[in-house]
Every structure is written in structure tokens, then in C-alpha cells.
Short mmCIF file of C-alpha atoms and ligand atoms in Angstrom, two decimals:
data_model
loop_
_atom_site.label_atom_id
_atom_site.label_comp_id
_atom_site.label_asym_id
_atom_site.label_seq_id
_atom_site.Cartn_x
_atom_site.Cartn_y
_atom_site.Cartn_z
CA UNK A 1 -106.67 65.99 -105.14
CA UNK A 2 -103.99 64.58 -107.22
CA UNK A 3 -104.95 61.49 -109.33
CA UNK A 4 -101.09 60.68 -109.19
CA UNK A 5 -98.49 60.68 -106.84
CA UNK A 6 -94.97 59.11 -106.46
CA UNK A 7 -95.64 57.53 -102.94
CA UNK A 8 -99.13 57.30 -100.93
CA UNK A 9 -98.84 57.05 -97.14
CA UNK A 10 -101.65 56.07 -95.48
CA UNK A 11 -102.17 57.45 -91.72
CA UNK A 12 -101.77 60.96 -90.59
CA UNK A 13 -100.00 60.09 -87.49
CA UNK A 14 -96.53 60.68 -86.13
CA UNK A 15 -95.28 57.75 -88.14
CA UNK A 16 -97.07 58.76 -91.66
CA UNK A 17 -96.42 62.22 -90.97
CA UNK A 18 -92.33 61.77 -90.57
CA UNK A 19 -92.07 59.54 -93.38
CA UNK A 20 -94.05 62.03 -95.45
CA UNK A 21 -91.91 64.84 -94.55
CA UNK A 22 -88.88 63.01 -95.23
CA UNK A 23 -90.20 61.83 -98.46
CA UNK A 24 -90.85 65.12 -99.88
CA UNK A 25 -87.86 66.81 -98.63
CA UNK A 26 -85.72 64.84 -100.96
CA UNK A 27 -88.28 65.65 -103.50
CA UNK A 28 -91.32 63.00 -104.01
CA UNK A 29 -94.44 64.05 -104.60
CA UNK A 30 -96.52 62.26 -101.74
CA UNK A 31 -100.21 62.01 -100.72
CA UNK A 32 -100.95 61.02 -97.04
CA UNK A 33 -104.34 60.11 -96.34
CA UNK A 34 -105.96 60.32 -92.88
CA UNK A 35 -109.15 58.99 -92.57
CA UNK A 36 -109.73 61.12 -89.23
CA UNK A 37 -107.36 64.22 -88.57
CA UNK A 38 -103.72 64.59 -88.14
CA UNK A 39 -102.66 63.62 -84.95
CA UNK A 40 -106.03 62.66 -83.79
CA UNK A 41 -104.87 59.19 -82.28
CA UNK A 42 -102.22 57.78 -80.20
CA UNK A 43 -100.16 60.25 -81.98
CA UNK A 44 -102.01 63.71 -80.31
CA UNK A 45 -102.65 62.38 -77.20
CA UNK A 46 -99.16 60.97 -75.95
CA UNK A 47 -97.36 62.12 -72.79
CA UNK A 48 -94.77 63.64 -75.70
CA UNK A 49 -91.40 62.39 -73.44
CA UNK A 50 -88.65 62.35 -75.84
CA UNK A 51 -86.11 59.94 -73.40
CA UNK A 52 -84.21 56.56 -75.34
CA UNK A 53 -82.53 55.98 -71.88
CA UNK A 54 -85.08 54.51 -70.40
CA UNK A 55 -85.28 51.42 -72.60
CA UNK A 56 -82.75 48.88 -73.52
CA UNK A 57 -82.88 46.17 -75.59
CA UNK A 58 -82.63 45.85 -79.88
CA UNK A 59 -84.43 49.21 -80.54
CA UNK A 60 -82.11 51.35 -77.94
CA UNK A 61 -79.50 52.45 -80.58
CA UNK A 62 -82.07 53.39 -83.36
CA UNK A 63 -84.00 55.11 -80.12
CA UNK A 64 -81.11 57.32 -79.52
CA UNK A 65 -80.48 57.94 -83.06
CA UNK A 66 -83.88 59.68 -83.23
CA UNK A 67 -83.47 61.41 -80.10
CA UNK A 68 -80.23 63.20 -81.79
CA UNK A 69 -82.37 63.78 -84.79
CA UNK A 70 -85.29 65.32 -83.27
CA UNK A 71 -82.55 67.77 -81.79
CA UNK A 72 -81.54 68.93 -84.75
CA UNK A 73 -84.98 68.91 -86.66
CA UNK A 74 -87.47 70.65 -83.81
CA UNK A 75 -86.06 73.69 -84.79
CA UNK A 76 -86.25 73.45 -88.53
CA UNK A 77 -89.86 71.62 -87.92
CA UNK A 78 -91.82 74.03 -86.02
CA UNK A 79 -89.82 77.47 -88.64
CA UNK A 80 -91.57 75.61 -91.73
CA UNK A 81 -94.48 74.75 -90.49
CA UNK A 82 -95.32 77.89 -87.92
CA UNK A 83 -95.92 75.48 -84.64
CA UNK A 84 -94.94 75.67 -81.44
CA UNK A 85 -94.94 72.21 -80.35
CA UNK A 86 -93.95 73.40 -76.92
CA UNK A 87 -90.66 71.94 -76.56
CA UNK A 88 -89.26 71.77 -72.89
CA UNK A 89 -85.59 70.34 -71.81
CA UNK A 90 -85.23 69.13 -68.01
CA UNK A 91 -83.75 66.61 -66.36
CA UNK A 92 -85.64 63.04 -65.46
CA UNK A 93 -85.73 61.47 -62.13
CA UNK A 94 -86.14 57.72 -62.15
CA UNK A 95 -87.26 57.63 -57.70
CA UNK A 96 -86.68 54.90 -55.76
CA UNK A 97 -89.68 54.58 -54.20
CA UNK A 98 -88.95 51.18 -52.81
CA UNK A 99 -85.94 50.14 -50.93
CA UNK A 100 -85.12 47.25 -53.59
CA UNK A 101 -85.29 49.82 -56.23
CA UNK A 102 -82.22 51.16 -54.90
CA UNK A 103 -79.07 48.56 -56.48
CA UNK A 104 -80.58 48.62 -60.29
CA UNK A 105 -81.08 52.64 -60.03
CA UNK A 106 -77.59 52.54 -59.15
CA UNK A 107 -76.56 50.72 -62.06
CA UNK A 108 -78.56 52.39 -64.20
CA UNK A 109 -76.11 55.51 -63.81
CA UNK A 110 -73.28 53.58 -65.35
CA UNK A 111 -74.98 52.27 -68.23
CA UNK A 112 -76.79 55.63 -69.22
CA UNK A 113 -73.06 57.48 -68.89
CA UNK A 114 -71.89 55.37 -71.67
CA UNK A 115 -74.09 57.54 -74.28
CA UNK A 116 -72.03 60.69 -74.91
CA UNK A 117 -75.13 62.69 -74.98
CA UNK A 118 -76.48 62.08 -71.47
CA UNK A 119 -75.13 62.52 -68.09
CA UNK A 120 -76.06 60.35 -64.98
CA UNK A 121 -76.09 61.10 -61.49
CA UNK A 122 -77.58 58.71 -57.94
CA UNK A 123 -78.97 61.31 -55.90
CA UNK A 124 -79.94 60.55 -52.17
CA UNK A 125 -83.48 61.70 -50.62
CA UNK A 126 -82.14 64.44 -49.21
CA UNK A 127 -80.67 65.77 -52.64
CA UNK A 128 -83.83 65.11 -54.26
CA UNK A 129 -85.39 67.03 -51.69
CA UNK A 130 -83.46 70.54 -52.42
CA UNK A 131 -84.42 70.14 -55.99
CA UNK A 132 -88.12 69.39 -55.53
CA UNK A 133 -89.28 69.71 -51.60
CA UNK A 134 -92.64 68.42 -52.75
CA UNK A 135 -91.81 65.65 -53.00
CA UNK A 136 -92.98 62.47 -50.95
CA UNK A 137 -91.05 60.97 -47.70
CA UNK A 138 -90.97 58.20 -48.34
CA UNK A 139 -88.17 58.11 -50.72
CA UNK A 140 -84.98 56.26 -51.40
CA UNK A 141 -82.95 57.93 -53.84
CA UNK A 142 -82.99 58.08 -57.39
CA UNK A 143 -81.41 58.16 -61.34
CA UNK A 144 -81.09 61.33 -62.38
CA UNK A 145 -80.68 61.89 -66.06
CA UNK A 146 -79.73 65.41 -67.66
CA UNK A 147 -81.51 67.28 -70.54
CA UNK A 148 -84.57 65.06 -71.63
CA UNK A 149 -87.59 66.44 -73.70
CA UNK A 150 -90.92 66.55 -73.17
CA UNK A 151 -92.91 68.50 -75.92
CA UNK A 152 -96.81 68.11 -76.83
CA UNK A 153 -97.13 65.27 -79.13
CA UNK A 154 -100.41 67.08 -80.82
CA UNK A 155 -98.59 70.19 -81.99
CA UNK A 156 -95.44 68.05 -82.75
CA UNK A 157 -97.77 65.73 -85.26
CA UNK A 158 -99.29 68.77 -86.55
CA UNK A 159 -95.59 70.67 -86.90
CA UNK A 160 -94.53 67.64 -88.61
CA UNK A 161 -97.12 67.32 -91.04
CA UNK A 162 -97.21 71.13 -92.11
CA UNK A 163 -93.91 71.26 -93.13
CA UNK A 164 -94.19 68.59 -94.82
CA UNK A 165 -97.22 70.33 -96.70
CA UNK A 166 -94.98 73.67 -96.82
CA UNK A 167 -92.18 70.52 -98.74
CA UNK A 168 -95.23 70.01 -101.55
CA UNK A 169 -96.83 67.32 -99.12
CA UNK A 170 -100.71 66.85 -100.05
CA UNK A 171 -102.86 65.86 -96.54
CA UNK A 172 -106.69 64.20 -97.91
CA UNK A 173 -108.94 63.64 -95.34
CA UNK A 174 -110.01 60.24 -96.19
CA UNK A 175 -110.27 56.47 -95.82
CA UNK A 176 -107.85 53.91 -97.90
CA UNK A 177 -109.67 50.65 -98.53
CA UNK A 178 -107.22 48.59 -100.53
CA UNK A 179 -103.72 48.57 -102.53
CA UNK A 180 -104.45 48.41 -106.19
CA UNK A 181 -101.57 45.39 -107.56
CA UNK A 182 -100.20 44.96 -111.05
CA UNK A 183 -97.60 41.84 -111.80
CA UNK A 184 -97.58 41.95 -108.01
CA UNK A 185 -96.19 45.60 -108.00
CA UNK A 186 -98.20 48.24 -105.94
CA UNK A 187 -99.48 51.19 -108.12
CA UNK A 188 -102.44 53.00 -106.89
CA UNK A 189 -104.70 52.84 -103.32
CA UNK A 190 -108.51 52.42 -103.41
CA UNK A 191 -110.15 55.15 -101.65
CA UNK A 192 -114.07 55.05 -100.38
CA UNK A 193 -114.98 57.86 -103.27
CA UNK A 194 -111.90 56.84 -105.93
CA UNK A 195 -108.41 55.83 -106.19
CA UNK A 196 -105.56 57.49 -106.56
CA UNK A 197 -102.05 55.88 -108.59
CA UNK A 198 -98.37 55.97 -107.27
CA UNK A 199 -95.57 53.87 -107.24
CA UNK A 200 -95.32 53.18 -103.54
CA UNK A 201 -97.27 52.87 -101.07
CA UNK A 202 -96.39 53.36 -97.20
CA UNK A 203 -98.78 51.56 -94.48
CA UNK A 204 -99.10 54.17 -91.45
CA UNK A 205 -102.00 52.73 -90.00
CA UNK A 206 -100.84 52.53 -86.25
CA UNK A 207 -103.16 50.14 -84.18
CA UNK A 208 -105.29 49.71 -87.32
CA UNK A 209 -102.15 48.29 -89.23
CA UNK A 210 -104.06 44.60 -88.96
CA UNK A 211 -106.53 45.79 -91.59
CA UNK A 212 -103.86 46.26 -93.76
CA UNK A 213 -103.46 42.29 -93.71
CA UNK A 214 -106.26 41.85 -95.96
CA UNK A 215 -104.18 43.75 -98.65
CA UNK A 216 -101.12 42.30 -98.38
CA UNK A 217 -101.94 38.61 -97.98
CA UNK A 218 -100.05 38.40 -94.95
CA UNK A 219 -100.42 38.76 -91.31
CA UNK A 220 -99.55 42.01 -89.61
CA UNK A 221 -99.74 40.91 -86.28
CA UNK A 222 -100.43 44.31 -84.69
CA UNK A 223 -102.80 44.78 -81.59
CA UNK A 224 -104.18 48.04 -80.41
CA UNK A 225 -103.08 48.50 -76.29
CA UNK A 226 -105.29 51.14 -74.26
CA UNK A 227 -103.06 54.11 -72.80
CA UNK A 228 -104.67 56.57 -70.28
CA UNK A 229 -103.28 59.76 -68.85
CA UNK A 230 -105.16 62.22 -66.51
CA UNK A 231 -103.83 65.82 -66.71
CA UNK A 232 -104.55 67.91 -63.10
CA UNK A 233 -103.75 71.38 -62.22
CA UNK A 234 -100.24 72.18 -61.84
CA UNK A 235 -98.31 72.75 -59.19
CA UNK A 236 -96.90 76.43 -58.13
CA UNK A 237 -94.07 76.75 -58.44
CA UNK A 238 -94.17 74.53 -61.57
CA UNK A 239 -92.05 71.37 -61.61
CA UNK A 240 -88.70 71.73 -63.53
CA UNK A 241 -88.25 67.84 -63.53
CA UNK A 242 -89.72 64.85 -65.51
CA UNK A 243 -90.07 62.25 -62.34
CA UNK A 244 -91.19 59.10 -62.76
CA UNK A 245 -91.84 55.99 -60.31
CA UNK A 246 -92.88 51.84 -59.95
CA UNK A 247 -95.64 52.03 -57.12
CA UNK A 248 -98.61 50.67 -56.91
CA UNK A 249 -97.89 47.69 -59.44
CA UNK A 250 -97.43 50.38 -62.33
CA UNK A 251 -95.53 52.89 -62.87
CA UNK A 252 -95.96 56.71 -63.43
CA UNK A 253 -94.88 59.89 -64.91
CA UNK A 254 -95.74 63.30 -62.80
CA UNK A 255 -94.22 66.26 -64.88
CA UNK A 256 -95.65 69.52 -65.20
CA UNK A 257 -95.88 70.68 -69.42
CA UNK A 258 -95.67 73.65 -70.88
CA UNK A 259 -99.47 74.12 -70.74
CA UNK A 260 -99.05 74.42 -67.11
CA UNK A 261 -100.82 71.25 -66.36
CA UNK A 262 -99.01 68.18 -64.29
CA UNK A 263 -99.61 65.52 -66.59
CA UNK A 264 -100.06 61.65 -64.68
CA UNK A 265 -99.20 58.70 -67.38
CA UNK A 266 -99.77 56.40 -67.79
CA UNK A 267 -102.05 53.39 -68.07
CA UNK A 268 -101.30 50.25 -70.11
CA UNK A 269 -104.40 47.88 -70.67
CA UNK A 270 -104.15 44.92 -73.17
CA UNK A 271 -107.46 43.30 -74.57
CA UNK A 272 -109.40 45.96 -74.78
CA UNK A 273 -110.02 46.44 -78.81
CA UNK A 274 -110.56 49.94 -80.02
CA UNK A 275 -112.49 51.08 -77.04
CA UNK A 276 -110.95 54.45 -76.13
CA UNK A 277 -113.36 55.13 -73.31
CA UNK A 278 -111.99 56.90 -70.26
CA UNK A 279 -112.52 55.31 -67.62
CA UNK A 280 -112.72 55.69 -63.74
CA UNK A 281 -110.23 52.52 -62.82
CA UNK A 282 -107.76 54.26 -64.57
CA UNK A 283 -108.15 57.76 -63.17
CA UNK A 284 -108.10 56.68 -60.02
CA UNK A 285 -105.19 53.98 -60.05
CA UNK A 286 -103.03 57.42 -62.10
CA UNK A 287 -103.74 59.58 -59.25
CA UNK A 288 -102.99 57.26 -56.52
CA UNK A 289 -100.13 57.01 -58.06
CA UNK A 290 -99.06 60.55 -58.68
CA UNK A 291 -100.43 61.54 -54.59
CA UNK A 292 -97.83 58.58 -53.91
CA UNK A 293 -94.90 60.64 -55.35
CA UNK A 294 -96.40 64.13 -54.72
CA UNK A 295 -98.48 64.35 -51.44
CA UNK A 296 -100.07 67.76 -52.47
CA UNK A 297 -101.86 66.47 -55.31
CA UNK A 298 -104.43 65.23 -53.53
CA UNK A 299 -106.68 68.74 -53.61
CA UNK A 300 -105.30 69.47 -57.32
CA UNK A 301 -108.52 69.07 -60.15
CA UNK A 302 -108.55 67.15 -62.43
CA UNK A 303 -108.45 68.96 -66.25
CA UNK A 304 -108.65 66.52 -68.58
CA UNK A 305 -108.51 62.41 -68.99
CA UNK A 306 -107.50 61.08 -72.55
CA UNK A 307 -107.48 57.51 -73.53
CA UNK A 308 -105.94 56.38 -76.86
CA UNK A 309 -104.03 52.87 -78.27
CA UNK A 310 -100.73 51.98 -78.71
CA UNK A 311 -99.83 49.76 -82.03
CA UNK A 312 -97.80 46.89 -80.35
CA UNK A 313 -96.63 43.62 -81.80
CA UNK A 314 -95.89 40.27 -80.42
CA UNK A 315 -92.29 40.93 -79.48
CA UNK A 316 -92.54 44.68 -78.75
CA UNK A 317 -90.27 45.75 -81.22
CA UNK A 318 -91.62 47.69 -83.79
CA UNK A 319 -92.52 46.57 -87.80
CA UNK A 320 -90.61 48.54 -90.46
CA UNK A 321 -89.36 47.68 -93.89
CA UNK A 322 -90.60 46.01 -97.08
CA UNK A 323 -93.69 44.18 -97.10
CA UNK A 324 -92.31 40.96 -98.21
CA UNK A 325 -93.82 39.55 -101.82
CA UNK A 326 -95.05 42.93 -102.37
CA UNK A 327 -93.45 45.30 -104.66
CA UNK A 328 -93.87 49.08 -103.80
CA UNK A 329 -95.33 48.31 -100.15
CA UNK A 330 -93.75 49.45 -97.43
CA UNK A 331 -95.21 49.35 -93.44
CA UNK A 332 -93.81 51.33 -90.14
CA UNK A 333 -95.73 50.63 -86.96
CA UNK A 334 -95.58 49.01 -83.69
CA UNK A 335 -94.10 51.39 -82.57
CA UNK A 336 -95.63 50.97 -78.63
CA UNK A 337 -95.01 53.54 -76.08
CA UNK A 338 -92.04 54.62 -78.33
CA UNK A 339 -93.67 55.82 -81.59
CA UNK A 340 -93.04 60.25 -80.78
CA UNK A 341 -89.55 59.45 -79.99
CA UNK A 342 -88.80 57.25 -82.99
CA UNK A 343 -90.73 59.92 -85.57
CA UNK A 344 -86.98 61.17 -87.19
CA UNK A 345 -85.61 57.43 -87.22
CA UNK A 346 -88.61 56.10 -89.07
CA UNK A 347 -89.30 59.17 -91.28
CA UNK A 348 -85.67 58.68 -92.47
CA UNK A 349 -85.55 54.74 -92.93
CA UNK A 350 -88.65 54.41 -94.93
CA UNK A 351 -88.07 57.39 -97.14
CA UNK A 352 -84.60 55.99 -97.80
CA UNK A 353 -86.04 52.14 -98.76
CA UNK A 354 -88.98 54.13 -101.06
CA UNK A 355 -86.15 55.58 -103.10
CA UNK A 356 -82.94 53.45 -103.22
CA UNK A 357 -84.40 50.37 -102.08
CA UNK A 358 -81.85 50.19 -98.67
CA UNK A 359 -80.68 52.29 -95.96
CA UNK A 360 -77.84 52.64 -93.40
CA UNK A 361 -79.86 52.62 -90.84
CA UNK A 362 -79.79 49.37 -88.92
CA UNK A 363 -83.57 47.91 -89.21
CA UNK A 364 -82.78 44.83 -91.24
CA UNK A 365 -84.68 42.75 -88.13
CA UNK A 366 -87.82 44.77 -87.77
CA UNK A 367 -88.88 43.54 -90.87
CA UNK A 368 -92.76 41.83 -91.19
CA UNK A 369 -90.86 38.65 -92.45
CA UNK A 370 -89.99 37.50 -88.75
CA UNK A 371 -93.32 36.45 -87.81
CA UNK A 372 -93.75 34.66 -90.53
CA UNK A 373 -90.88 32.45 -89.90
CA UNK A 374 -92.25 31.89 -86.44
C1 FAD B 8 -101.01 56.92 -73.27
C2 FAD B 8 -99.87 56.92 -74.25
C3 FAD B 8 -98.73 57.67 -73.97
C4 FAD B 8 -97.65 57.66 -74.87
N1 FAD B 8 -96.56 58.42 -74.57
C5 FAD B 8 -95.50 58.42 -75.43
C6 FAD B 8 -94.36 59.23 -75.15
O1 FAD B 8 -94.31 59.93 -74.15
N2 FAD B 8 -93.32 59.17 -76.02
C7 FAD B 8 -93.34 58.39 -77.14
O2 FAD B 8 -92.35 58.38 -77.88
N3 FAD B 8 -94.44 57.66 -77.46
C8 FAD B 8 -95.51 57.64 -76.63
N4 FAD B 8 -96.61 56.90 -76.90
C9 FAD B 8 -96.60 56.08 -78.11
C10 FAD B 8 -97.00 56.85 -79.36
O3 FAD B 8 -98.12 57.66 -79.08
C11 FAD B 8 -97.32 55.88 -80.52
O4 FAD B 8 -96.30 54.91 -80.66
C12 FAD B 8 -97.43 56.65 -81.82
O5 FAD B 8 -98.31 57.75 -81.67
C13 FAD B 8 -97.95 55.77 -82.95
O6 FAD B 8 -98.01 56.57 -84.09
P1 FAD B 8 -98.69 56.08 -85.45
O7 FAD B 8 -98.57 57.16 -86.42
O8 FAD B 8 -98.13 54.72 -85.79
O9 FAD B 8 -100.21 55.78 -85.03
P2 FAD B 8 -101.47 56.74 -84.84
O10 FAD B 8 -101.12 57.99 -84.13
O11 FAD B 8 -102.54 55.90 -84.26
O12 FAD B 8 -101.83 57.15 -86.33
C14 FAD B 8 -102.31 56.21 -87.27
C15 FAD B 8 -103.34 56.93 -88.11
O13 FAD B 8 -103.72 56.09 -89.22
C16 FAD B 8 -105.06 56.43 -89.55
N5 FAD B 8 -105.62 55.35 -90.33
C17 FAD B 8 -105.77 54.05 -89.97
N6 FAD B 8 -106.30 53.34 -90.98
C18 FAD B 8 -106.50 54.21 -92.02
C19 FAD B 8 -107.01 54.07 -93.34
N7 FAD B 8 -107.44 52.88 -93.80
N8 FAD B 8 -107.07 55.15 -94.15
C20 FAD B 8 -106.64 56.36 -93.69
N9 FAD B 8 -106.14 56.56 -92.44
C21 FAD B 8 -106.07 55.48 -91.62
C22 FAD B 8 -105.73 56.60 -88.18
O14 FAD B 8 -106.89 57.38 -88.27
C23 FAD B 8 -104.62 57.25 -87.37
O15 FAD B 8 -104.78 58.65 -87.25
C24 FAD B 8 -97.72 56.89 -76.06
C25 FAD B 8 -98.86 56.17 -76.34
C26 FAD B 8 -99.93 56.17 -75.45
C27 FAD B 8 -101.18 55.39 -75.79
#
């Protein structure tokens, strides 16, 4: 290991992993320390749906900023580093599966045709039905929305992190325990076995990023939320579309990956800590839900059920800038049910404050400094 680096991320996940590879593209020498493996969190066990129209709000534009970007770097991505992270385009099917669903779809078309890069269609049951016969009955229509992505957020993490190796990038499996401060300006880490000196440090720490608190002497409100997905056999012929439904109280996507499985996700369970414990509620309330939308999956086995946490924050939008009072300190996360989309977005912002101190892009109020006001 190197006893000195220009930047230290800490975190091996999507988030750490983008900003690394961004880092060391434009030529820093960086360290990223995982404490685990790459991609062995929320970050490898996402449903990997790459779609900013489905949320609105202050983080859409940066959300379909990274959607362009990922677009133009899966390609370069998975050449340098030598993964497939199983990339599929199809279209996504917001169903009415309730009569009062059926005005707000509707709208939805409009406001998704404004973005050049997406085109919107209502389709009625019937339409639906010559697409994807499978489908349930009882159905009302629904938002279709042209050429999403859905890719396996694993491989993706991994993709991302090797060529950011194959850029000079330096993965250590191991456990930061502190920020090492001089006239308030960051300039090492403290490791379990060591330390390590840089000039900036990067917090990547996902729904761990509280710990990172206790270093900064402020409070990074950051709580870990308990996502579940079950993954069944899949269906013959596969499905060709990413559909996804509100029944049940939840909702649910049913789509069918390129490891031929039909993945069901997912759940969303606050105040439950860092337990990551399949459990049983969950499996059944996912495939109630995708039987609701798919009769036939009833007699289809269950493969595998994952349970990981999303890093949210107080107001759902996501943390990322400066850490305020702290020179050299920088923090992405909160990044919800949004963090594999917003990978490019991040990588590029952060990389872009580490060297020139600003950026273009527009994240001037993500910064940690708003909850402090509160
Ligand atoms: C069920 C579910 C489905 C999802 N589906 C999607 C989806 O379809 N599309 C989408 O865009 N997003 C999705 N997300 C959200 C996405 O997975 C997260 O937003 C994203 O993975 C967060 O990435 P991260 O790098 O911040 O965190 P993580 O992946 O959790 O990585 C943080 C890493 O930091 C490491 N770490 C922590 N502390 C230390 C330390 N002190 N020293 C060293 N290492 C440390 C941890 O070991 C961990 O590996 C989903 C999330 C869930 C739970």
C-alpha cells in the first residue's frame, strides 16, 4: 500500500467507486478503502434500474444528467475494466392497476415528453395486452416510457471500480477509523493497522456515513433504510419490459434481467438499524405483489432473497459537497433508492470540487450545511 496519496475515498461502493474513477482519470493518485468488498452493500445488491423519469422534484435534472452520462460511459466502463455489467435497454410500463391511477398516468406522458431523450406513450389494457399477454386483468392502462436501463448493479460497481484500478486507482481492503487534521486541513486517514497521508479525503460511507460525524464534528444526519428484493424464476418467453405497479400499499418492479431471473423490488422498511436479515414479511408482501401484476407467478421458485440499506437523509435529497469547517473533506451519500443511477453525476461533481474547488454542476443545495441551519 501507498503511504501517500493525493485523495483517499473511503467506501468501495457505487458512490466511492465513481468518484474514484473520475478522480484518477484526470490524473490523481487515489486510494479507496473498503472495509468489506466492492460492491458488497446496497451498491451489489440493487434492482440496477437506470430510469430519472420516474422522480421529480430538486434532484430530477442532475438525475437525468447521469442517466446521459452512464450512456456514454457503460461502454468505455465495462472495455477498461473487462465486465459485463449486463446492460439491457427496454421500455418501462408504469400500470394502472387502479382505476384512480388512471388521470396522473395520463399526465405523466406530457411531463416525461418534455426530456428530449425519452418518449411517452398512454397505452390502454388492451395495448398492453399485445405487448405482454401475461399480464393481469385487471388492468387500466398505463405510462409507457421508451429505452430505460436495467443492468446488474454488482458487476456495474465492480466495472466501475476496475477501471478505475486499470486509471492507477489503488482498492485496500480495510477499515478507516478517523481523518488525521492539521490547522484544520485534512491530510491523512487513520486506518485499524496504520494511516495513510493525502490531501483530500472523500467520505463514501453510504448508510454508515453517520460514523463519519465523529470526525468531522458535525452531524451527518444519514439513516440506513432496509430494501428487500426476491428474485424467482423467469418467465418463458422472457419479459422485454421493465413494469412496475402501486398495489397492495407498495409498489413493485417485475422485470426479467439478463440473468434470466424476474426480479420483484422492492421493500422499503425504516427503523430497522443495520439488520440486513431477509425476512419472510417481505417475501411474501413482494410476491403478492408481483402474482398481482403477473398471475403466472404464482408456481415460479423462488432463487434468491437479498436484503441491503439505503443511505437516506431527512429530506431525501442526497448530501454532496464540502464538509463545511473542514479543509480537504469532502462527503457524497444519501443517495436513497437513487444512488446506481446518480454514479456518473456524483463521480464527476466531487472529483471536480477535489481539484478546482467548484463545479458546473448544479449541487450548491445538497450541501451538509442545510441541516445545520435547520
Ligand atoms: C433494495 C434496493 C434497491 C435499489 N435499487 C436501485 C435501483 O434500481 N437504481 C438505483 O439507482 N439505486 C437503487 N438503490 C439505491 C442504491 O443501491 C444506493 O443508493 C447506492 O448503492 C448507495 O451507494 P453507496 O456507495 O453510497 O453505499 P454502499 O453501497 O452502501 O457503499 C458504502 C461502502 O462504504 C463502506 N464503508 C463504510 N464505512 C467504512 C469505513 N469506515 N472504512 C471503509 N469502508 C467503509 C461499506 O462497507 C460499503 O461497502 C437501491 C437500494 C436498495 C436497498
Amino acid at each position: 500500500m501507498n503511504s501517500r496519496r493525493d485523495v483517499v475515498v473511503i467506501g468501495g461502493g457505487i458512490i466511492g467507486s465513481s468518484i474514484a474513477y473520475r478522480l484518477a482519470s484526470e490524473g490523481k493518485s487515489v486510494t479507496v478503502f473498503e472495509r468489506d468488498s466492492i460492491g458488497n452493500n446496497a451498491s451489489g445488491y440493487a434492482l440496477g434500474l437506470l430510469n430519472p423519469t420516474n422522480e421529480t422534484g430538486n434532484i430530477e435534472s442532475l438525475n437525468h444528467l447521469s442517466f446521459t452520462m452512464h450512456k456514454e460511459m457503460l461502454g468505455v466502463i465495462q472495455e477498461e475494466s473487462g465486465v459485463d455489467a449486463q446492460v439491457l435497454t427496454m421500455p418501462h410500463l408504469e400500470l394502472a392497476l387502479d382505476e384512480s391511477e388512471i388521470p396522473y398516468l395520463k399526465s405523466e406522458v406530457d411531463r416525461i415528453n418534455e426530456f428530449s431523450e425519452f418518449k411517452s406513450t398512454w397505452l390502454e389494457p388492451d395495448e398492453i395486452r399485445k405487448i405482454e399477454p401475461r399480464i393481469t386483468d385487471e388492468l387500466y392502462g398505463g405510462t409507457l416510457v421508451e429505452d430505460i436501463i436495467i443492468l446488474d448493479s454488482y458487476k456495474l460497481t465492480l466495472a466501475t471500480a476496475q477501471a478505475a484500478e486499470s486509471h492507477g486507482v489503488e482498492v485496500v481492503l480495510g477499515e478507516v477509523t478517523g481523518i488525521i487534521y492539521k490547522n484544520g486541513r485534512a491530510v491523512g486517514v487513520n486506518l485499524r493497522d496504520g494511516q495513510i497521508d493525502c490531501d483530500a479525503v472523500v467520505l463514501a460511507l453510504g448508510p454508515w456515513s453517520g460514523t463519519s460525524s465523529l470526525w468531522l464534528d458535525i452531524d451527518v444526519p444519514i439513516v440506513p433504510q432496509k430494501g428487500e428484493i426476491i428474485r424467482v424464476e423467469g418467465l418463458n418467453p422472457p419479459l422485454g419490459v421493465h413494469f412496475h405497479g402501486n398495489t397492495l400499499g407498495s409498489s413493485c418492479s417485475v422485470v426479467q434481467k439478463a440473468d434470466g431471473a424476474t426480479w420483484l423490488a422492492a421493500t422499503s422498511k425504516d427503523g430497522t438499524g443495520f439488520d440486513v436479515t431477509p425476512s419472510s414479511e417481505a417475501s411474501e408482501s413482494l410476491s403478492l405483489r408481483g402474482m398481482r401484476m403477473f398471475p403466472e407467478l404464482e408456481s415460479h421458485q423462488l432463487l434468491l432473497h437479498t436484503a441491503c440499506m439505503r443511505p437516506v437523509t431527512p429530506d431525501g435529497d442526497p448530501i454532496l459537497g464540502k464538509v463545511p469547517g473542514k479543509d480537504g473533506v469532502f462527503i457524497a451519500t444519501g443517495t436513497g433508492g437513487k444512488g446506481i443511477l446518480m454514479g456518473p453525476v456524483i463521480g464527476k461533481a466531487i472529483a471536480d470540487l477535489v481539484m478546482n474547488g467548484e463545479t458546473d454542476l448544479k449541487i450548491g443545495q445538497f450541501g451538509l450545511a442545510r441541516f445545520a441551519a435547520n
